[in-house]
CSV table of N, CA, C and O in Angstrom, one decimal:
chain,number,residue,atom,x,y,z
A,11,UNK,N,120.7,-41.1,-89.0
A,11,UNK,CA,121.9,-40.3,-89.0
A,11,UNK,C,121.5,-38.9,-89.3
A,11,UNK,O,120.6,-38.6,-90.1
A,12,UNK,N,122.1,-37.9,-88.7
A,12,UNK,CA,121.8,-36.5,-88.8
A,12,UNK,C,122.7,-35.9,-89.9
A,12,UNK,O,123.9,-35.9,-89.7
A,13,UNK,N,122.2,-35.5,-91.0
A,13,UNK,CA,123.0,-34.9,-92.1
A,13,UNK,C,123.0,-33.4,-92.1
A,13,UNK,O,123.5,-32.8,-93.0
A,14,UNK,N,122.6,-32.8,-91.0
A,14,UNK,CA,122.6,-31.4,-90.9
A,14,UNK,C,124.1,-30.9,-90.9
A,14,UNK,O,124.8,-31.3,-90.1
A,15,UNK,N,124.4,-30.0,-91.9
A,15,UNK,CA,125.7,-29.5,-92.0
A,15,UNK,C,125.9,-28.4,-90.9
A,15,UNK,O,125.1,-27.6,-90.7
A,16,UNK,N,127.1,-28.4,-90.4
A,16,UNK,CA,127.5,-27.3,-89.4
A,16,UNK,C,128.0,-26.1,-90.3
A,16,UNK,O,128.9,-26.3,-91.1
A,17,UNK,N,127.5,-25.0,-90.0
A,17,UNK,CA,127.9,-23.8,-90.7
A,17,UNK,C,129.3,-23.3,-90.1
A,17,UNK,O,129.3,-22.9,-89.0
A,18,UNK,N,130.3,-23.4,-90.8
A,18,UNK,CA,131.7,-23.0,-90.4
A,18,UNK,C,131.9,-21.6,-90.8
A,18,UNK,O,132.0,-21.3,-92.0
A,19,UNK,N,132.0,-20.7,-89.8
A,19,UNK,CA,132.1,-19.3,-90.1
A,19,UNK,C,133.5,-18.8,-90.3
A,19,UNK,O,133.7,-17.7,-90.8
A,20,UNK,N,134.5,-19.6,-89.9
A,20,UNK,CA,135.9,-19.2,-90.1
A,20,UNK,C,136.8,-20.4,-90.0
A,20,UNK,O,136.4,-21.5,-89.5
A,21,UNK,N,138.0,-20.2,-90.4
A,21,UNK,CA,139.0,-21.3,-90.4
A,21,UNK,C,139.7,-21.3,-89.0
A,21,UNK,O,139.9,-20.3,-88.4
A,22,UNK,N,139.9,-22.5,-88.5
A,22,UNK,CA,140.6,-22.7,-87.2
A,22,UNK,C,142.1,-22.7,-87.3
A,22,UNK,O,142.8,-22.5,-86.3
A,23,UNK,N,142.7,-22.9,-88.5
A,23,UNK,CA,144.1,-23.0,-88.6
A,23,UNK,C,144.6,-24.2,-87.9
A,23,UNK,O,143.9,-25.2,-87.8
A,24,UNK,N,145.8,-24.2,-87.5
A,24,UNK,CA,146.4,-25.3,-86.7
A,24,UNK,C,145.8,-25.4,-85.3
A,24,UNK,O,145.8,-24.4,-84.6
A,25,UNK,N,145.2,-26.5,-84.9
A,25,UNK,CA,144.6,-26.6,-83.6
A,25,UNK,C,145.5,-27.3,-82.7
A,25,UNK,O,146.1,-28.3,-82.9
A,26,UNK,N,145.7,-26.6,-81.5
A,26,UNK,CA,146.5,-27.1,-80.4
A,26,UNK,C,145.7,-27.1,-79.1
A,26,UNK,O,144.7,-26.4,-79.0
A,27,UNK,N,146.1,-27.9,-78.2
A,27,UNK,CA,145.5,-27.9,-76.9
A,27,UNK,C,146.5,-28.2,-75.8
A,27,UNK,O,147.5,-28.9,-76.0
A,28,UNK,N,146.3,-27.6,-74.6
A,28,UNK,CA,147.2,-27.8,-73.5
A,28,UNK,C,146.9,-29.2,-72.9
A,28,UNK,O,145.7,-29.7,-73.0
A,29,UNK,N,147.9,-29.8,-72.3
A,29,UNK,CA,147.6,-31.1,-71.7
A,29,UNK,C,146.5,-31.1,-70.7
A,29,UNK,O,145.7,-32.0,-70.6
A,30,UNK,N,146.5,-30.0,-69.9
A,30,UNK,CA,145.4,-29.9,-68.9
A,30,UNK,C,144.0,-29.8,-69.5
A,30,UNK,O,143.1,-30.4,-68.9
A,31,UNK,N,143.9,-29.1,-70.6
A,31,UNK,CA,142.6,-29.0,-71.2
A,31,UNK,C,142.2,-30.4,-71.8
A,31,UNK,O,141.0,-30.8,-71.6
A,32,UNK,N,143.1,-31.1,-72.4
A,32,UNK,CA,142.8,-32.4,-72.9
A,32,UNK,C,142.5,-33.4,-71.8
A,32,UNK,O,141.6,-34.2,-71.9
A,33,UNK,N,143.1,-33.3,-70.7
A,33,UNK,CA,142.9,-34.1,-69.5
A,33,UNK,C,141.4,-33.9,-69.0
A,33,UNK,O,140.7,-34.8,-68.7
A,34,UNK,N,141.1,-32.6,-68.9
A,34,UNK,CA,139.7,-32.3,-68.5
A,34,UNK,C,138.6,-32.8,-69.4
A,34,UNK,O,137.7,-33.4,-69.0
A,35,UNK,N,138.9,-32.7,-70.7
A,35,UNK,CA,137.9,-33.2,-71.7
A,35,UNK,C,137.8,-34.7,-71.5
A,35,UNK,O,136.7,-35.3,-71.5
A,36,UNK,N,138.9,-35.4,-71.4
A,36,UNK,CA,139.0,-36.8,-71.3
A,36,UNK,C,138.3,-37.3,-70.0
A,36,UNK,O,137.5,-38.2,-70.0
A,37,UNK,N,138.5,-36.6,-68.9
A,37,UNK,CA,137.9,-36.9,-67.6
A,37,UNK,C,136.4,-36.8,-67.7
A,37,UNK,O,135.7,-37.6,-67.0
A,38,UNK,N,135.8,-36.0,-68.5
A,38,UNK,CA,134.4,-35.8,-68.7
A,38,UNK,C,133.8,-36.5,-69.9
A,38,UNK,O,132.7,-36.2,-70.3
A,39,UNK,N,134.7,-37.3,-70.5
A,39,UNK,CA,134.3,-38.0,-71.8
A,39,UNK,C,133.7,-37.1,-72.9
A,39,UNK,O,132.7,-37.4,-73.5
A,40,UNK,N,134.5,-36.0,-73.1
A,40,UNK,CA,134.1,-35.1,-74.1
A,40,UNK,C,135.3,-35.1,-75.1
A,40,UNK,O,136.4,-35.4,-74.8
A,41,UNK,N,135.0,-34.6,-76.3
A,41,UNK,CA,136.1,-34.5,-77.3
A,41,UNK,C,136.3,-33.1,-77.7
A,41,UNK,O,135.4,-32.3,-77.7
A,42,UNK,N,137.5,-32.8,-78.1
A,42,UNK,CA,137.8,-31.4,-78.6
A,42,UNK,C,136.9,-31.0,-79.8
A,42,UNK,O,136.4,-29.9,-79.9
A,43,UNK,N,136.6,-32.0,-80.6
A,43,UNK,CA,135.8,-31.7,-81.8
A,43,UNK,C,134.4,-31.1,-81.5
A,43,UNK,O,134.0,-30.2,-82.3
A,44,UNK,N,133.8,-31.6,-80.5
A,44,UNK,CA,132.4,-31.1,-80.2
A,44,UNK,C,132.5,-29.6,-79.8
A,44,UNK,O,131.6,-28.8,-80.2
A,45,UNK,N,133.5,-29.2,-79.1
A,45,UNK,CA,133.6,-27.8,-78.7
A,45,UNK,C,134.2,-26.9,-79.9
A,45,UNK,O,133.8,-25.8,-80.0
A,46,UNK,N,135.1,-27.5,-80.6
A,46,UNK,CA,135.6,-26.8,-81.8
A,46,UNK,C,134.5,-26.5,-82.8
A,46,UNK,O,134.4,-25.4,-83.4
A,47,UNK,N,133.6,-27.5,-83.0
A,47,UNK,CA,132.5,-27.3,-83.9
A,47,UNK,C,131.6,-26.2,-83.4
A,47,UNK,O,131.1,-25.4,-84.2
A,48,UNK,N,131.3,-26.2,-82.1
A,48,UNK,CA,130.5,-25.1,-81.6
A,48,UNK,C,131.1,-23.7,-81.8
A,48,UNK,O,130.5,-22.8,-82.2
A,49,UNK,N,132.4,-23.7,-81.5
A,49,UNK,CA,133.2,-22.4,-81.6
A,49,UNK,C,133.2,-21.9,-83.1
A,49,UNK,O,132.9,-20.8,-83.3
A,50,UNK,N,133.4,-22.8,-84.0
A,50,UNK,CA,133.5,-22.5,-85.4
A,50,UNK,C,132.1,-22.1,-86.0
A,50,UNK,O,132.1,-21.4,-87.0
A,51,UNK,N,131.1,-22.6,-85.4
A,51,UNK,CA,129.7,-22.3,-85.9
A,51,UNK,C,129.1,-21.0,-85.2
A,51,UNK,O,128.0,-20.7,-85.6
A,52,UNK,N,129.8,-20.4,-84.3
A,52,UNK,CA,129.3,-19.1,-83.7
A,52,UNK,C,128.6,-19.3,-82.4
A,52,UNK,O,128.0,-18.4,-81.9
A,53,UNK,N,128.7,-20.5,-81.8
A,53,UNK,CA,128.1,-20.8,-80.5
A,53,UNK,C,129.3,-20.4,-79.5
A,53,UNK,O,130.2,-21.3,-79.3
A,54,UNK,N,129.3,-19.3,-79.0
A,54,UNK,CA,130.4,-18.8,-78.2
A,54,UNK,C,130.4,-19.3,-76.8
A,54,UNK,O,131.3,-19.0,-76.0
A,55,UNK,N,129.4,-20.1,-76.4
A,55,UNK,CA,129.3,-20.6,-75.0
A,55,UNK,C,128.9,-19.6,-74.0
A,55,UNK,O,128.0,-18.8,-74.2
A,56,UNK,N,129.7,-19.6,-72.9
A,56,UNK,CA,129.3,-18.9,-71.7
A,56,UNK,C,130.0,-17.5,-71.7
A,56,UNK,O,130.8,-17.2,-70.8
A,57,UNK,N,129.6,-16.7,-72.7
A,57,UNK,CA,130.2,-15.3,-72.7
A,57,UNK,C,129.1,-14.3,-72.5
A,57,UNK,O,128.0,-14.5,-72.8
A,58,UNK,N,129.5,-13.1,-71.9
A,58,UNK,CA,128.6,-12.0,-71.7
A,58,UNK,C,128.3,-11.5,-73.1
A,58,UNK,O,128.9,-11.7,-74.1
A,59,UNK,N,127.2,-10.6,-73.1
A,59,UNK,CA,126.7,-10.1,-74.4
A,59,UNK,C,127.8,-9.3,-75.1
A,59,UNK,O,128.0,-9.4,-76.3
A,60,UNK,N,128.6,-8.5,-74.3
A,60,UNK,CA,129.7,-7.7,-75.0
A,60,UNK,C,130.7,-8.6,-75.7
A,60,UNK,O,131.2,-8.2,-76.8
A,61,UNK,N,131.1,-9.7,-75.0
A,61,UNK,CA,132.1,-10.6,-75.6
A,61,UNK,C,131.5,-11.3,-76.8
A,61,UNK,O,132.2,-11.5,-77.8
A,62,UNK,N,130.3,-11.6,-76.8
A,62,UNK,CA,129.6,-12.2,-77.9
A,62,UNK,C,129.6,-11.2,-79.1
A,62,UNK,O,129.9,-11.6,-80.3
A,63,UNK,N,129.3,-10.0,-78.8
A,63,UNK,CA,129.3,-9.0,-79.9
A,63,UNK,C,130.7,-8.7,-80.4
A,63,UNK,O,130.9,-8.5,-81.6
A,64,UNK,N,131.7,-8.8,-79.5
A,64,UNK,CA,133.1,-8.6,-80.0
A,64,UNK,C,133.4,-9.8,-81.0
A,64,UNK,O,134.1,-9.5,-82.0
A,65,UNK,N,133.0,-11.0,-80.7
A,65,UNK,CA,133.3,-12.1,-81.6
A,65,UNK,C,132.5,-11.9,-82.9
A,65,UNK,O,133.1,-12.2,-84.0
A,66,UNK,N,131.3,-11.5,-82.9
A,66,UNK,CA,130.5,-11.2,-84.1
A,66,UNK,C,131.3,-10.2,-85.0
A,66,UNK,O,131.4,-10.3,-86.2
A,67,UNK,N,131.8,-9.1,-84.3
A,67,UNK,CA,132.6,-8.1,-85.0
A,67,UNK,C,133.9,-8.7,-85.6
A,67,UNK,O,134.3,-8.4,-86.7
A,68,UNK,N,134.5,-9.6,-84.8
A,68,UNK,CA,135.8,-10.2,-85.2
A,68,UNK,C,135.6,-11.0,-86.5
A,68,UNK,O,136.5,-11.1,-87.3
A,69,UNK,N,134.4,-11.6,-86.7
A,69,UNK,CA,134.2,-12.4,-87.9
A,69,UNK,C,134.3,-11.4,-89.1
A,69,UNK,O,134.8,-11.9,-90.1
A,70,UNK,N,133.8,-10.2,-88.9
A,70,UNK,CA,133.8,-9.3,-90.1
A,70,UNK,C,135.2,-8.6,-90.2
A,70,UNK,O,135.5,-8.2,-91.3
A,71,UNK,N,135.8,-8.3,-89.1
A,71,UNK,CA,137.0,-7.5,-89.2
A,71,UNK,C,138.3,-8.2,-88.9
A,71,UNK,O,139.4,-7.6,-88.9
A,72,UNK,N,138.3,-9.5,-88.7
A,72,UNK,CA,139.5,-10.3,-88.6
A,72,UNK,C,140.3,-10.2,-87.3
A,72,UNK,O,141.5,-10.2,-87.3
A,73,UNK,N,139.5,-10.0,-86.2
A,73,UNK,CA,140.1,-10.0,-84.9
A,73,UNK,C,140.1,-11.4,-84.3
A,73,UNK,O,139.5,-12.3,-84.8
A,74,UNK,N,140.7,-11.5,-83.1
A,74,UNK,CA,140.7,-12.7,-82.3
A,74,UNK,C,139.3,-13.2,-82.0
A,74,UNK,O,138.5,-12.3,-81.6
A,75,UNK,N,139.1,-14.5,-82.0
A,75,UNK,CA,137.8,-15.0,-81.6
A,75,UNK,C,137.9,-15.9,-80.3
A,75,UNK,O,138.8,-16.7,-80.3
A,76,UNK,N,137.1,-15.7,-79.4
A,76,UNK,CA,137.2,-16.3,-78.1
A,76,UNK,C,135.9,-17.0,-77.7
A,76,UNK,O,134.8,-16.3,-77.8
A,77,UNK,N,135.9,-18.2,-77.2
A,77,UNK,CA,134.7,-18.9,-76.7
A,77,UNK,C,135.1,-19.5,-75.3
A,77,UNK,O,136.2,-19.8,-75.0
A,78,UNK,N,134.1,-19.7,-74.5
A,78,UNK,CA,134.2,-20.3,-73.2
A,78,UNK,C,133.1,-21.3,-73.0
A,78,UNK,O,131.9,-20.9,-73.2
A,79,UNK,N,133.4,-22.5,-72.6
A,79,UNK,CA,132.4,-23.6,-72.4
A,79,UNK,C,132.6,-24.2,-71.0
A,79,UNK,O,133.7,-24.5,-70.6
A,80,UNK,N,131.4,-24.4,-70.4
A,80,UNK,CA,131.4,-25.0,-69.1
A,80,UNK,C,131.3,-26.5,-69.2
A,80,UNK,O,130.6,-27.0,-70.1
A,81,UNK,N,132.1,-27.2,-68.4
A,81,UNK,CA,132.1,-28.6,-68.3
A,81,UNK,C,132.0,-29.0,-66.9
A,81,UNK,O,132.9,-28.9,-66.1
A,82,UNK,N,130.7,-29.2,-66.4
A,82,UNK,CA,130.4,-29.4,-65.0
A,82,UNK,C,130.9,-28.1,-64.3
A,82,UNK,O,130.4,-27.0,-64.6
A,83,UNK,N,131.7,-28.2,-63.3
A,83,UNK,CA,132.2,-27.0,-62.5
A,83,UNK,C,133.4,-26.4,-63.1
A,83,UNK,O,133.9,-25.4,-62.6
A,84,UNK,N,133.9,-26.9,-64.2
A,84,UNK,CA,135.1,-26.4,-64.9
A,84,UNK,C,134.8,-25.7,-66.1
A,84,UNK,O,133.6,-25.7,-66.6
A,85,UNK,N,135.8,-25.0,-66.7
A,85,UNK,CA,135.6,-24.3,-68.0
A,85,UNK,C,136.8,-24.5,-68.9
A,85,UNK,O,137.9,-24.7,-68.4
A,86,UNK,N,136.5,-24.6,-70.2
A,86,UNK,CA,137.6,-24.5,-71.2
A,86,UNK,C,137.4,-23.3,-72.0
A,86,UNK,O,136.3,-22.8,-72.2
A,87,UNK,N,138.5,-22.8,-72.5
A,87,UNK,CA,138.5,-21.6,-73.4
A,87,UNK,C,139.0,-22.1,-74.8
A,87,UNK,O,139.9,-23.0,-74.8
A,88,UNK,N,138.5,-21.5,-75.8
A,88,UNK,CA,139.0,-21.7,-77.2
A,88,UNK,C,139.3,-20.4,-77.8
A,88,UNK,O,138.4,-19.5,-77.8
A,89,UNK,N,140.5,-20.2,-78.2
A,89,UNK,CA,140.9,-18.9,-78.8
A,89,UNK,C,141.5,-19.1,-80.2
A,89,UNK,O,142.4,-19.9,-80.4
A,90,UNK,N,140.9,-18.5,-81.2
A,90,UNK,CA,141.4,-18.5,-82.6
A,90,UNK,C,142.1,-17.1,-82.8
A,90,UNK,O,141.5,-16.1,-82.6
A,91,UNK,N,143.3,-17.2,-83.3
A,91,UNK,CA,144.1,-16.0,-83.5
A,91,UNK,C,143.5,-15.1,-84.6
A,91,UNK,O,142.8,-15.7,-85.5
A,92,UNK,N,143.7,-13.9,-84.6
A,92,UNK,CA,143.2,-12.9,-85.6
A,92,UNK,C,143.5,-13.3,-87.0
A,92,UNK,O,142.6,-13.1,-87.9
A,93,UNK,N,144.6,-13.8,-87.3
A,93,UNK,CA,145.0,-14.2,-88.6
A,93,UNK,C,144.5,-15.6,-89.0
A,93,UNK,O,144.7,-16.1,-90.1
A,94,UNK,N,143.8,-16.2,-88.1
A,94,UNK,CA,143.2,-17.6,-88.3
A,94,UNK,C,144.2,-18.7,-88.6
A,94,UNK,O,143.9,-19.7,-89.1
A,95,UNK,N,145.5,-18.4,-88.1
A,95,UNK,CA,146.5,-19.4,-88.3
A,95,UNK,C,146.5,-20.5,-87.3
A,95,UNK,O,147.0,-21.6,-87.6
A,96,UNK,N,145.9,-20.2,-86.1
A,96,UNK,CA,145.8,-21.3,-85.1
A,96,UNK,C,144.7,-21.0,-84.1
A,96,UNK,O,144.2,-19.9,-84.0
A,97,UNK,N,144.3,-22.1,-83.5
A,97,UNK,CA,143.3,-22.2,-82.5
A,97,UNK,C,143.8,-23.0,-81.3
A,97,UNK,O,144.4,-24.0,-81.5
A,98,UNK,N,143.6,-22.5,-80.1
A,98,UNK,CA,144.1,-23.1,-78.9
A,98,UNK,C,143.0,-23.4,-77.9
A,98,UNK,O,142.1,-22.6,-77.7
A,99,UNK,N,143.0,-24.7,-77.4
A,99,UNK,CA,142.0,-25.1,-76.4
A,99,UNK,C,142.8,-25.1,-75.1
A,99,UNK,O,143.9,-25.7,-75.0
A,100,UNK,N,142.4,-24.3,-74.1
A,100,UNK,CA,143.1,-24.2,-72.8
A,100,UNK,C,142.2,-24.0,-71.7
A,100,UNK,O,141.0,-23.7,-71.8
A,101,UNK,N,142.7,-24.1,-70.5
A,101,UNK,CA,142.0,-23.8,-69.3
A,101,UNK,C,142.2,-22.3,-69.0
A,101,UNK,O,143.2,-21.7,-69.3
A,102,UNK,N,141.2,-21.6,-68.4
A,102,UNK,CA,141.3,-20.2,-68.1
A,102,UNK,C,142.6,-19.8,-67.3
A,102,UNK,O,143.2,-18.8,-67.6
A,103,UNK,N,143.0,-20.7,-66.3
A,103,UNK,CA,144.1,-20.4,-65.5
A,103,UNK,C,145.4,-20.5,-66.3
A,103,UNK,O,146.5,-20.1,-65.8
A,104,UNK,N,145.4,-21.1,-67.5
A,104,UNK,CA,146.6,-21.2,-68.3
A,104,UNK,C,146.8,-20.0,-69.3
A,104,UNK,O,147.8,-19.9,-69.9
A,105,UNK,N,145.9,-19.1,-69.3
A,105,UNK,CA,146.0,-17.9,-70.2
A,105,UNK,C,147.0,-16.9,-69.7
A,105,UNK,O,147.1,-16.6,-68.5
């Protein structure tokens, strides 16, 4: 068993997901928890350097945090609101 603790950098608040995002995860036998864990620990996924820096700044200044993860040929986005009240998992076309 791996006892390595995940460093949680911020609160997710209430977590919600769109039906399409959940369907994509299910189709690829992935769970929301694995991507939420990456998001919350500062693994922003498939973001350009500028967006990664914006997230690093958001941790300090309380702005919105955005991550994007590839699942085969598809992508999911995870967005945590600036006030950390909620986090949404969605597909890019649903934004």
